[in-house]
Amino acid sequence: MVRVFFPDMFMKLISLKPHKTPPQAKFNISPSMTKTEVKEYLSKIYEIPVLKVTTANYLGKWKRLYGKKKIVSYKQRNFKVAVVSYAKTD
């Protein structure tokens, strides 16, 4: 039995395009994850045959809340997007 442990890593599916060749899925991932960790995560836990992983880092947006007496500014958190190409399984 192989133990797989991925501490504090999350993956959230944004979109799925199964009709493209090769099929692709887009995930929100934590900014500290690398391409190899994404590939291992999907192949070991969900047994998905991953062909290619591309990543892009995005900065969080600045937002302002306008109150009666003052304006409060805050920044949303940074995030990373991974586009995963996988082999089609029948």
Short mmCIF file of N, CA and C in Angstrom, two decimals:
data_model
loop_
_atom_site.label_atom_id
_atom_site.label_comp_id
_atom_site.label_asym_id
_atom_site.label_seq_id
_atom_site.Cartn_x
_atom_site.Cartn_y
_atom_site.Cartn_z
N MET A 1 0.84 -1.18 0.00
CA MET A 1 0.00 0.00 0.00
C MET A 1 0.89 1.24 0.00
N VAL A 2 0.59 2.17 -0.87
CA VAL A 2 1.35 3.41 -0.98
C VAL A 2 0.60 4.51 -0.26
N ARG A 3 1.28 5.19 0.63
CA ARG A 3 0.66 6.31 1.33
C ARG A 3 0.95 7.59 0.57
N VAL A 4 -0.07 8.37 0.37
CA VAL A 4 0.06 9.65 -0.33
C VAL A 4 -0.45 10.72 0.62
N PHE A 5 0.38 11.73 0.89
CA PHE A 5 0.00 12.79 1.82
C PHE A 5 0.26 14.13 1.17
N PHE A 6 -0.77 14.91 0.98
CA PHE A 6 -0.66 16.25 0.43
C PHE A 6 -1.17 17.25 1.46
N PRO A 7 -0.27 17.82 2.26
CA PRO A 7 -0.73 18.75 3.29
C PRO A 7 -1.16 20.08 2.69
N ASP A 8 -2.17 20.66 3.25
CA ASP A 8 -2.74 21.97 2.90
C ASP A 8 -2.62 22.35 1.42
N MET A 9 -3.02 21.44 0.56
CA MET A 9 -3.11 21.73 -0.87
C MET A 9 -4.56 21.55 -1.29
N PHE A 10 -5.06 22.50 -2.06
CA PHE A 10 -6.44 22.38 -2.50
C PHE A 10 -6.49 22.50 -4.01
N MET A 11 -7.49 21.89 -4.60
CA MET A 11 -7.76 22.00 -6.03
C MET A 11 -9.25 22.16 -6.20
N LYS A 12 -9.66 23.20 -6.93
CA LYS A 12 -11.07 23.46 -7.18
C LYS A 12 -11.29 23.50 -8.68
N LEU A 13 -12.17 22.64 -9.17
CA LEU A 13 -12.45 22.57 -10.60
C LEU A 13 -13.23 23.80 -11.04
N ILE A 14 -12.70 24.53 -12.05
CA ILE A 14 -13.36 25.72 -12.57
C ILE A 14 -14.16 25.36 -13.81
N SER A 15 -13.52 24.72 -14.79
CA SER A 15 -14.22 24.35 -16.01
C SER A 15 -13.67 23.03 -16.55
N LEU A 16 -14.52 22.36 -17.30
CA LEU A 16 -14.17 21.08 -17.90
C LEU A 16 -14.53 21.13 -19.37
N LYS A 17 -13.56 20.80 -20.25
CA LYS A 17 -13.80 20.80 -21.69
C LYS A 17 -13.45 19.42 -22.25
N PRO A 18 -14.40 18.46 -22.15
CA PRO A 18 -14.10 17.10 -22.60
C PRO A 18 -14.11 16.93 -24.11
N HIS A 19 -14.65 17.90 -24.85
CA HIS A 19 -14.76 17.76 -26.30
C HIS A 19 -13.53 18.25 -27.05
N LYS A 20 -12.59 18.91 -26.34
CA LYS A 20 -11.35 19.33 -26.99
C LYS A 20 -10.44 18.13 -27.17
N THR A 21 -9.45 18.27 -28.05
CA THR A 21 -8.48 17.19 -28.22
C THR A 21 -7.10 17.72 -27.87
N PRO A 22 -6.42 17.28 -26.86
CA PRO A 22 -6.87 16.38 -25.81
C PRO A 22 -7.83 17.10 -24.84
N PRO A 23 -8.65 16.34 -24.11
CA PRO A 23 -9.58 16.96 -23.15
C PRO A 23 -8.83 17.76 -22.09
N GLN A 24 -9.44 18.87 -21.64
CA GLN A 24 -8.79 19.74 -20.67
C GLN A 24 -9.71 20.03 -19.50
N ALA A 25 -9.07 20.28 -18.35
CA ALA A 25 -9.79 20.71 -17.15
C ALA A 25 -9.00 21.87 -16.55
N LYS A 26 -9.73 22.86 -16.00
CA LYS A 26 -9.09 24.02 -15.41
C LYS A 26 -9.37 24.02 -13.91
N PHE A 27 -8.31 24.19 -13.11
CA PHE A 27 -8.41 24.13 -11.65
C PHE A 27 -7.86 25.41 -11.02
N ASN A 28 -8.48 25.84 -9.91
CA ASN A 28 -7.86 26.82 -9.02
C ASN A 28 -7.02 26.02 -8.04
N ILE A 29 -5.76 26.37 -7.88
CA ILE A 29 -4.88 25.64 -6.97
C ILE A 29 -4.18 26.64 -6.06
N SER A 30 -3.54 26.13 -5.01
CA SER A 30 -2.81 27.03 -4.12
C SER A 30 -1.55 27.52 -4.83
N PRO A 31 -1.14 28.78 -4.57
CA PRO A 31 0.01 29.35 -5.28
C PRO A 31 1.33 28.61 -5.05
N SER A 32 1.41 27.80 -4.01
CA SER A 32 2.66 27.11 -3.72
C SER A 32 2.80 25.78 -4.48
N MET A 33 1.72 25.30 -5.10
CA MET A 33 1.78 24.02 -5.83
C MET A 33 2.54 24.17 -7.14
N THR A 34 3.29 23.14 -7.49
CA THR A 34 4.04 23.12 -8.74
C THR A 34 3.33 22.21 -9.74
N LYS A 35 3.82 22.22 -10.98
CA LYS A 35 3.21 21.39 -12.03
C LYS A 35 3.33 19.90 -11.70
N THR A 36 4.48 19.49 -11.18
CA THR A 36 4.66 18.07 -10.86
C THR A 36 3.76 17.65 -9.71
N GLU A 37 3.53 18.52 -8.73
CA GLU A 37 2.62 18.20 -7.63
C GLU A 37 1.18 18.06 -8.12
N VAL A 38 0.78 18.91 -9.06
CA VAL A 38 -0.56 18.82 -9.63
C VAL A 38 -0.72 17.49 -10.37
N LYS A 39 0.29 17.13 -11.15
CA LYS A 39 0.23 15.88 -11.91
C LYS A 39 0.18 14.67 -10.97
N GLU A 40 1.01 14.66 -9.93
CA GLU A 40 1.01 13.56 -8.97
C GLU A 40 -0.32 13.48 -8.22
N TYR A 41 -0.84 14.63 -7.83
CA TYR A 41 -2.10 14.69 -7.08
C TYR A 41 -3.23 14.04 -7.89
N LEU A 42 -3.37 14.44 -9.15
CA LEU A 42 -4.45 13.91 -9.98
C LEU A 42 -4.23 12.45 -10.37
N SER A 43 -2.98 12.07 -10.61
CA SER A 43 -2.73 10.69 -11.05
C SER A 43 -2.80 9.69 -9.89
N LYS A 44 -2.37 10.08 -8.70
CA LYS A 44 -2.37 9.13 -7.58
C LYS A 44 -3.71 9.06 -6.86
N ILE A 45 -4.37 10.19 -6.66
CA ILE A 45 -5.61 10.18 -5.91
C ILE A 45 -6.80 9.82 -6.80
N TYR A 46 -6.90 10.46 -7.97
CA TYR A 46 -8.05 10.25 -8.84
C TYR A 46 -7.76 9.33 -10.03
N GLU A 47 -6.52 8.88 -10.18
CA GLU A 47 -6.09 7.96 -11.24
C GLU A 47 -6.44 8.50 -12.62
N ILE A 48 -6.14 9.78 -12.85
CA ILE A 48 -6.35 10.43 -14.14
C ILE A 48 -5.04 10.41 -14.91
N PRO A 49 -5.02 9.92 -16.16
CA PRO A 49 -3.78 9.92 -16.94
C PRO A 49 -3.47 11.32 -17.48
N VAL A 50 -2.64 12.07 -16.76
CA VAL A 50 -2.33 13.46 -17.10
C VAL A 50 -1.26 13.50 -18.18
N LEU A 51 -1.51 14.27 -19.25
CA LEU A 51 -0.53 14.43 -20.32
C LEU A 51 0.31 15.68 -20.12
N LYS A 52 -0.33 16.80 -19.77
CA LYS A 52 0.37 18.09 -19.72
C LYS A 52 -0.30 19.00 -18.69
N VAL A 53 0.51 19.79 -17.99
CA VAL A 53 0.00 20.75 -17.02
C VAL A 53 0.62 22.12 -17.32
N THR A 54 -0.22 23.13 -17.47
CA THR A 54 0.27 24.51 -17.59
C THR A 54 -0.32 25.32 -16.46
N THR A 55 0.47 26.26 -15.92
CA THR A 55 0.01 27.05 -14.78
C THR A 55 0.15 28.53 -15.09
N ALA A 56 -0.66 29.33 -14.39
CA ALA A 56 -0.60 30.79 -14.50
C ALA A 56 -0.90 31.39 -13.13
N ASN A 57 -0.09 32.35 -12.71
CA ASN A 57 -0.29 33.04 -11.44
C ASN A 57 -1.08 34.31 -11.66
N TYR A 58 -2.03 34.59 -10.76
CA TYR A 58 -2.84 35.79 -10.83
C TYR A 58 -2.77 36.53 -9.51
N LEU A 59 -2.69 37.85 -9.58
CA LEU A 59 -2.70 38.68 -8.38
C LEU A 59 -4.15 38.95 -7.99
N GLY A 60 -4.39 39.01 -6.69
CA GLY A 60 -5.73 39.31 -6.20
C GLY A 60 -6.09 40.76 -6.48
N LYS A 61 -7.37 41.03 -6.66
CA LYS A 61 -7.83 42.37 -6.96
C LYS A 61 -7.94 43.21 -5.69
N TRP A 62 -7.77 44.51 -5.85
CA TRP A 62 -8.00 45.45 -4.76
C TRP A 62 -9.45 45.87 -4.79
N LYS A 63 -10.09 45.85 -3.64
CA LYS A 63 -11.49 46.24 -3.52
C LYS A 63 -11.61 47.39 -2.52
N ARG A 64 -12.67 48.20 -2.68
CA ARG A 64 -12.94 49.30 -1.76
C ARG A 64 -14.38 49.22 -1.28
N LEU A 65 -14.56 49.43 0.01
CA LEU A 65 -15.89 49.53 0.59
C LEU A 65 -16.10 50.99 1.01
N TYR A 66 -17.13 51.61 0.49
CA TYR A 66 -17.40 53.01 0.79
C TYR A 66 -18.44 53.09 1.91
N GLY A 67 -18.01 53.60 3.06
CA GLY A 67 -18.92 53.80 4.17
C GLY A 67 -19.30 55.27 4.29
N LYS A 68 -20.05 55.61 5.34
CA LYS A 68 -20.45 56.99 5.53
C LYS A 68 -19.30 57.86 6.00
N LYS A 69 -18.40 57.27 6.80
CA LYS A 69 -17.31 58.07 7.38
C LYS A 69 -15.95 57.78 6.77
N LYS A 70 -15.73 56.58 6.29
CA LYS A 70 -14.41 56.27 5.74
C LYS A 70 -14.51 55.23 4.63
N ILE A 71 -13.41 55.10 3.90
CA ILE A 71 -13.29 54.12 2.83
C ILE A 71 -12.32 53.04 3.29
N VAL A 72 -12.72 51.79 3.19
CA VAL A 72 -11.87 50.68 3.60
C VAL A 72 -11.41 49.94 2.35
N SER A 73 -10.10 49.78 2.19
CA SER A 73 -9.53 49.04 1.06
C SER A 73 -9.00 47.71 1.54
N TYR A 74 -9.18 46.69 0.72
CA TYR A 74 -8.61 45.38 1.04
C TYR A 74 -8.27 44.68 -0.26
N LYS A 75 -7.41 43.67 -0.14
CA LYS A 75 -6.95 42.93 -1.31
C LYS A 75 -7.42 41.50 -1.21
N GLN A 76 -7.97 40.98 -2.32
CA GLN A 76 -8.34 39.57 -2.36
C GLN A 76 -7.06 38.74 -2.48
N ARG A 77 -7.12 37.49 -2.12
CA ARG A 77 -5.92 36.67 -2.11
C ARG A 77 -5.45 36.32 -3.52
N ASN A 78 -4.13 36.11 -3.66
CA ASN A 78 -3.55 35.68 -4.92
C ASN A 78 -3.95 34.23 -5.19
N PHE A 79 -4.01 33.85 -6.46
CA PHE A 79 -4.36 32.48 -6.79
C PHE A 79 -3.60 32.04 -8.03
N LYS A 80 -3.63 30.74 -8.25
CA LYS A 80 -2.95 30.13 -9.38
C LYS A 80 -3.96 29.24 -10.10
N VAL A 81 -3.87 29.23 -11.42
CA VAL A 81 -4.77 28.42 -12.25
C VAL A 81 -3.92 27.38 -12.99
N ALA A 82 -4.37 26.13 -12.95
CA ALA A 82 -3.69 25.06 -13.67
C ALA A 82 -4.64 24.51 -14.74
N VAL A 83 -4.14 24.44 -15.98
CA VAL A 83 -4.89 23.82 -17.06
C VAL A 83 -4.26 22.46 -17.31
N VAL A 84 -5.07 21.40 -17.12
CA VAL A 84 -4.57 20.05 -17.20
C VAL A 84 -5.13 19.36 -18.44
N SER A 85 -4.25 18.85 -19.29
CA SER A 85 -4.66 18.03 -20.44
C SER A 85 -4.50 16.57 -20.03
N TYR A 86 -5.53 15.79 -20.26
CA TYR A 86 -5.50 14.40 -19.85
C TYR A 86 -5.94 13.50 -21.00
N ALA A 87 -5.54 12.23 -20.91
CA ALA A 87 -5.91 11.25 -21.93
C ALA A 87 -7.34 10.81 -21.69
N LYS A 88 -8.07 10.63 -22.76
CA LYS A 88 -9.47 10.24 -22.66
C LYS A 88 -9.56 8.78 -22.28
N THR A 89 -10.36 8.48 -21.25
CA THR A 89 -10.55 7.10 -20.83
C THR A 89 -11.96 6.67 -21.18
N ASP A 90 -12.08 5.46 -21.66
CA ASP A 90 -13.41 4.95 -22.06
C ASP A 90 -14.06 4.14 -20.97
#
